[in-house]
Amino acid sequence: MPSLNDIRSTFTDFFARNDHRVVESSPLVPRNDPTLMFTNSGMVQFKNSFTGVETRDYKRATTAQKCVRAGGKHNDLDNVGYTARHHTFFEMLGNFSFGDYFKEQAIAFAWELLTKDFGLDKNKLLVTVYHTDDEAANFWKKIAGLPEHKIIRIASDDNFWRMGPTGPCGPCTEIFYDHGEHIWGGPPGSAEEDGDRFIEIWNNVFMQNEQFADGSLRPLEMQSIDTGMGLERIGALLQGKHDNYDTDLMRSLIEASAHATSADPDGPGKMHHRVIADHLRSTSFLIADGVMPSNEGRGYVLRRIMRRAMRHAHMLGAQDPVMHKLVPTLVRQMGAAYPELGRAQSMIEETLRLEESRFRTTLDRGLKLLDDELERIPEGGDLPGPAAFKLYDTYGFPLDLTQDALREKGRGVDVQGFETAMDEQRKKARAAWVGSGEATDANIWFELAQDKGVTEFLGYDTETAEGEVLALVRDGAQIGDAATGTNVQVMVNQTPFYAESGGQVGDTGFIRTATGLVEVTDTKKTAGVFIHLGTVIEGSILRGQAAKLEVSHARRASIQANHSVTHLLHEALRRALGEHVAQRGSLNAPERLRFDFSHSQGMTAAEIGTVEAEVNAFVRQNTAVDTRIMTPDDARALGAQALFGEKYGDEVRVVSMGQLDGSGKGSDGRTYSLELCGGTHVKRTGDIGAFVLLSESASSSGVRRIEALTGQAALDHLRAQDARLSDVATALKTHAGDVLDRVKALQDERRALANEVAQLRRELAMGGKSGGPEIKEINGVKLIAQVLSGVSGKDLPALIDEMKAQIGSGAVVLIADTGAKPAVAAGVTADMTARISAVTLVKAAAEALGGKGGGGRPDMAQAGGADIALADAAIAAVHAALEA
Ligand code: SER
C-alpha cells in the first residue's frame, strides 16, 4: 500500500519525467495576493505567470502545495472533525503549463497518471466538463475512450473555476471516482450528487480568461493549465479507505493523539482525535511559515484553530498541554517533504505549549460559565450574545469555539447579539483613546483602524508583498486617488514596510499599482495602522487598487545590521562594565547606530577595545539569529533583556543571537544575547559584516552614548582612517608604522626649539647679552621702560623679575607688542614699594595705551592696552607717574 509520502512523490516524479520543473511549495502566507488570507490552492504562487505579468524560466511546473482553508472565503474550519473529507490543512498536488500544453495534453497526462502510475480502474472513472466545452469532451473520448454518459456536462460555476472576484480563470474538467453501488449517492449534476458514492479527485482548469473587477471577462494571451488534486483524497482512494482520516499519515497523528491523551483512537472520542490531527497540521505549518498567535488577522485565525484543538483535547480528558507532544510525530511524517517543519520544530512546540498553558487557565472556567448559562436559557434556545461575548472577552473563547461547543448540544449562538456587544466595546475603547489626549491628527488613523482593521506586518519574513490600498490620506483627510506630485499617506491591509519604532527607523521603498508609482520616504505607525508616507512619482494611485510593495533592500539590510549589532553591543557592555548597564535609548538608522546606556563614568580605552573586539567575535561566529514568541514573564525568566519603561503586551518577541562556547564565560551552547524586541534583524550575525565603535561620550547625567558603524560603513571608515594615516606618513617622510616615533621625535625637537626661542627672545629683549637695557633715573628711582616685540603678555612677569634683579633697586615697565592688543606689566623692587606701587605704574601705562584697569601687587602688576602705537605715550606716562 503506497504511503501518502509515496503518492506525493509518484505524482511529482511523473510530471518531472514529463519535463515539468518540480517547484517547492510556496509559503502559507501568500506574498503575491493582497486579498488572500492563506494559500489555498497550488496555483496561488503562479497567479501572475498565468496573466503574463511574470515570466519564469520554465513553462511546465509541478508542485505539492501546502494549503490552509480556515479563514476568509474558503473556510472549512467548522466542518473539520465531523466529516470524512474536510481539513483546515491539506496538500494540493498540481501540474501547470504556462502557455505551453493545453487541454489535450493535460487530459492525456491526467489519464496516464491515474490509470497507469496510480493503477486506478478505468471503469470507475468519470468526468465533468463545462457545458459548452466540446473540445474537452472530445479529448476525453479520444484519449480515454470514455463513453458519452461518463462525460457529464455541467452548466454551473462548478465547472468554471475562478480564484476569486478577479484573476485568471477558465472552464475546468473534474475527474470523479465511483466507489460503487453499495454507497449512496449520484453522479455530479444529479440530485444525489452530495452522496459519498462519486468523489471528485482531480480538477483540471483550462486557464484562458481573466476576470476583472468591473465584471468583464477577457481572453488571456496565452492558454495555460492549472490542476489540483488533494493528496488526502487520492491517498484515501489508493489506500482503499473511504475516509481521509484513515490514511496512514492522518492515522499516525490520530494515534499520537490517542497516546498522549490515553483515549481510545476509535472510541467515543474519535471525532476529537480527528480535530486534533487536522489542527496540529495547520497550526504547525502556519507557525513554521511565520504566523504567530495573536488577536488580529492571520494570527487570530491561528489562535482560533489552536484553541479549538485544545478544547477537543480537554474533551478527551487531557489535563496537561497535549498538542506540542504531537509535533515530533508530525515532523517524522512530513518533515522530509517540508524541511521548514523540522527547522521550526522547537518554535512550534514552544508556541503550542505556551498557548495551551495560558488557555488552560481560562478554558475550564469558561466551559463552566457556558454550562451555567445554558441551564438558564430555555431548552433549544441560542446562547445570548452578551454571554458569548463574555466568553470571548474574559475567557479567550473565539466565537467559533463557543459555536463548536454548542453544536454538540444542538444549540447555536445569537451572533448578532455577540457583534453588538463587540461593537459597544470598540466604541468604549475609542472614547477612552480619544480622551487620552493624542494628537487629533491621529484620529483619522484610529477611525481607519476601526473600519478596516490594523495593518498586518509581513516584513519579518519578506521585503516584497502585495497589498490592497485601503485608504489614501492627504492633509488629515481621505482622498480617492492621488496624482503625480501628490504627497500622500498610504494605508494597505498588509505590508513588508517596517514602521518606525523601538529606535529602528521606518522603511523606504516603492508602492506600485496598475496605474501609478509612489515613492515611500518613511513609514510610521498609529493605532496599529502602518502609514506609508510618500509622493506619487508616476501616474496616479487609487483607493481599492492592488499594490506591489517593495522595501529598499540595501537600506533595510544596513538598518538590520545596525539593529542586530546593538543587541550584541548591549550584552558586551554588560559583561565589560557590569549588570547595571541598561539601554536608555537607541537609533538604528541605515548609516549608523547610536546606543545610550546607564553607566556613570567614561569608558577607558581598554574597555572600549574589549567591547569592540567581543562584538566582532560574535559577528564572526555567524550563528543564526533566532526569534521566538512568549509571555513577558517567560522571557524574563529566560533572562531576556527588556527595555526600561517599555510596556509589553501578552506576547513578546524574544530575539536571541550568539552562542557561548564555554571558553570561561558561560556553558556550551548558551545564548549570548537575549532581548525582547519587535524590530527586524539579520538572519545570521555574520550579515553584520564588521563593527567599529566610533565614539563614547556623556549623553546626560549617568547615561553614556556610543556611536558606531557596521558593514560597509565600518569598512569605509577604517579605509578613510588608513588613508589619512598614509597622508600623514607621507608628509612626515616615513612609513605608517613609524609615524608615532616620528611625531614624538618632532614634539621633542619642537619643545627644545621653543625653549631656545624663548631664551633668545628674552636675551633680545634685554638688549642682547653684552649691552643690557637702558636704565634711567627719575626722581631718584632707577627705571627700565621698554617695548618688547615678539613676546606675549605671559612672558612678561619672568622678564620683569629678571630685570628687577639686574637693576637691584628701582622699577621696570615692559610693554609687549604681541601683534594684537598690547600687554603691559610693571615691577618694583621690594625696597621701593613704599615709594611707588607697581599697580600705579601699570595703570598709568595701560591708560595711555587706551586700556583700562590693571591690577596686581605693589611689586608686580599687569594690565592690557588697546593700541601699541601709543607705546611712547605709555612710557611718558610712567615717567610722569614717577615724577609726581
Ligand atoms: N485551482 C484549481 C483548484 O483549486 C485547480 O488547482 O481547484
XYZ file of C-alpha atoms in Angstrom, residues 213-448:
236
model
C -13.227 43.895 -11.060
C -15.709 45.632 -13.375
C -17.225 42.216 -14.164
C -15.687 41.854 -17.611
C -14.099 38.592 -18.684
C -11.312 38.871 -21.238
C -9.347 36.171 -23.034
C -5.783 35.687 -21.807
C -2.973 35.997 -24.300
C -1.737 32.511 -23.521
C -3.634 29.379 -22.720
C -2.472 27.572 -19.631
C -3.187 24.646 -17.349
C -3.730 24.594 -13.581
C -4.629 21.348 -11.890
C -5.319 20.442 -8.305
C -5.619 17.060 -6.633
C -5.987 16.771 -2.876
C -3.329 14.372 -1.619
C -5.530 13.218 1.235
C -8.339 12.230 -1.133
C -6.256 10.377 -3.692
C -4.374 8.870 -0.761
C -7.558 7.504 0.769
C -8.571 6.083 -2.589
C -5.232 4.414 -3.256
C -5.140 3.038 0.273
C -8.637 1.593 -0.124
C -10.143 3.897 2.515
C -13.222 5.937 2.332
C -12.247 8.480 4.920
C -9.241 10.798 4.540
C -8.581 10.414 8.255
C -7.967 6.689 7.761
C -4.902 7.263 5.567
C -1.531 6.286 7.000
C -0.379 9.844 7.661
C -3.536 11.054 9.369
C -3.817 7.785 11.250
C -0.342 8.157 12.739
C -1.288 11.606 14.033
C -4.547 10.277 15.462
C -2.648 7.508 17.205
C -0.185 10.013 18.615
C -3.145 11.981 19.945
C -4.630 8.803 21.419
C -1.337 8.002 23.068
C -0.875 11.492 24.511
C -4.409 11.633 25.898
C -4.695 7.929 26.792
C -8.011 7.897 24.951
C -9.044 5.159 22.510
C -8.473 6.401 18.913
C -11.672 4.699 17.760
C -13.734 5.127 20.887
C -16.341 7.746 21.643
C -13.663 10.477 21.445
C -12.826 9.562 17.850
C -14.008 12.869 16.492
C -11.800 14.821 18.912
C -8.718 12.969 17.725
C -9.567 13.871 14.153
C -9.866 17.553 15.039
C -6.557 17.390 16.892
C -4.802 15.627 13.990
C -6.049 18.169 11.480
C -5.421 21.214 13.630
C -1.947 20.005 14.546
C -1.059 20.161 10.867
C -2.482 23.624 10.164
C -1.100 25.213 13.325
C 2.365 23.696 12.929
C 2.665 24.655 9.282
C 1.384 28.177 9.948
C 3.892 28.705 12.760
C 6.666 27.337 10.543
C 5.678 29.965 7.966
C 5.980 32.801 10.455
C 2.386 33.219 11.679
C 2.168 33.747 15.429
C -0.965 33.542 17.546
C -2.425 36.995 18.149
C -5.732 38.800 18.319
C -5.664 40.158 14.788
C -5.808 38.851 11.240
C -3.930 35.678 10.430
C -2.626 35.403 13.956
C -6.179 35.244 15.237
C -7.164 32.509 12.799
C -4.190 30.538 14.087
C -5.235 31.167 17.667
C -8.781 30.042 16.910
C -7.546 26.779 15.430
C -5.168 26.196 18.338
C -7.840 26.837 20.952
C -10.357 24.688 19.121
C -7.871 21.823 19.194
C -7.209 22.432 22.879
C -10.864 22.230 23.737
C -11.082 18.901 21.948
C -8.051 17.651 23.873
C -9.815 18.817 27.009
C -12.899 16.845 25.970
C -10.674 13.784 25.837
C -9.816 14.429 29.463
C -6.329 15.818 28.912
C -5.248 17.809 31.945
C -1.899 18.969 30.630
C -0.874 20.522 27.327
C -1.009 17.871 24.612
C -0.567 19.454 21.216
C 3.138 20.159 21.498
C 3.777 16.487 22.289
C 2.450 15.510 18.874
C 4.833 17.701 16.893
C 7.646 15.102 16.671
C 5.245 12.633 15.033
C 4.201 15.260 12.519
C 7.819 16.142 11.765
C 8.600 12.435 11.277
C 5.724 12.111 8.849
C 6.070 15.319 6.868
C 9.497 16.791 7.660
C 11.176 15.182 4.650
C 8.726 16.729 2.173
C 8.608 20.057 4.021
C 12.006 20.721 5.660
C 10.762 24.006 7.123
C 8.784 21.910 9.598
C 11.929 20.370 11.095
C 13.710 23.701 11.143
C 10.877 25.279 13.112
C 10.176 22.268 15.340
C 11.252 23.807 18.629
C 9.470 27.051 17.859
C 6.272 25.152 17.003
C 6.460 23.128 20.208
C 7.135 26.161 22.322
C 4.352 28.224 20.740
C 1.835 25.414 21.187
C 2.856 24.759 24.763
C 2.647 28.420 25.649
C -0.766 28.888 24.084
C -2.032 25.701 25.718
C -0.817 26.530 29.193
C -2.274 30.017 29.040
C -5.610 28.946 27.653
C -5.933 26.100 30.130
C -6.301 28.572 32.948
C -9.473 30.054 31.477
C -10.820 27.102 29.495
C -12.282 25.273 32.495
C -13.842 28.392 33.931
C -15.235 29.391 30.531
C -16.791 25.991 29.938
C -18.322 26.117 33.381
C -19.781 29.538 32.625
C -21.138 28.155 29.363
C -22.872 25.307 31.184
C -24.335 27.670 33.761
C -25.656 29.939 31.017
C -27.203 27.021 29.170
C -29.104 25.973 32.261
C -30.672 29.368 32.458
C -31.981 29.516 28.900
C -34.940 27.556 27.647
C -34.358 24.159 26.038
C -33.057 24.528 22.466
C -32.552 28.294 22.758
C -29.488 30.081 21.461
C -26.784 31.357 23.781
C -27.347 35.124 24.172
C -24.833 37.429 22.512
C -23.546 39.054 25.730
C -22.694 35.626 27.191
C -20.804 34.652 24.049
C -19.030 37.992 24.226
C -18.069 37.461 27.847
C -16.609 34.082 26.908
C -14.654 35.815 24.167
C -13.534 38.822 26.136
C -12.845 37.339 29.550
C -12.095 33.699 28.841
C -10.458 33.969 25.405
C -13.071 31.809 23.663
C -13.148 32.614 19.956
C -16.745 32.745 18.724
C -16.361 29.596 16.657
C -15.056 27.714 19.677
C -18.246 28.570 21.553
C -20.264 27.581 18.496
C -18.356 24.321 18.241
C -19.012 23.555 21.896
C -22.714 24.305 21.469
C -23.010 22.344 18.256
C -22.633 19.091 20.179
C -25.579 20.136 22.302
C -27.608 21.166 19.263
C -27.512 24.817 20.289
C -26.423 27.958 18.484
C -25.239 31.468 19.386
C -27.013 34.777 18.934
C -24.280 36.038 16.604
C -25.992 39.384 16.078
C -26.010 39.984 19.836
C -22.354 38.981 20.016
C -21.458 41.515 17.295
C -23.424 44.249 19.080
C -21.557 43.612 22.327
C -18.293 43.646 20.410
C -19.183 46.967 18.741
C -20.027 48.514 22.072
C -16.678 47.527 23.460
C -14.936 49.052 20.452
C -16.838 52.282 20.944
C -15.761 52.409 24.561
C -12.155 51.755 23.655
C -12.345 54.527 21.139
C -13.827 57.008 23.569
C -11.098 56.191 26.040
C -8.499 56.578 23.355
C -9.692 59.977 22.147
C -9.760 61.128 25.752
C -6.122 60.207 26.171
C -5.087 63.482 24.574
C -3.388 62.072 21.485
C -2.943 64.488 18.591
C -6.221 64.907 16.745
C -4.371 64.226 13.504
C -4.171 60.647 14.638
C -7.972 60.474 14.781
C -8.252 59.524 11.165
C -5.923 56.582 11.668
C -7.869 55.385 14.640
C -11.048 55.569 12.573
C -9.391 53.709 9.737
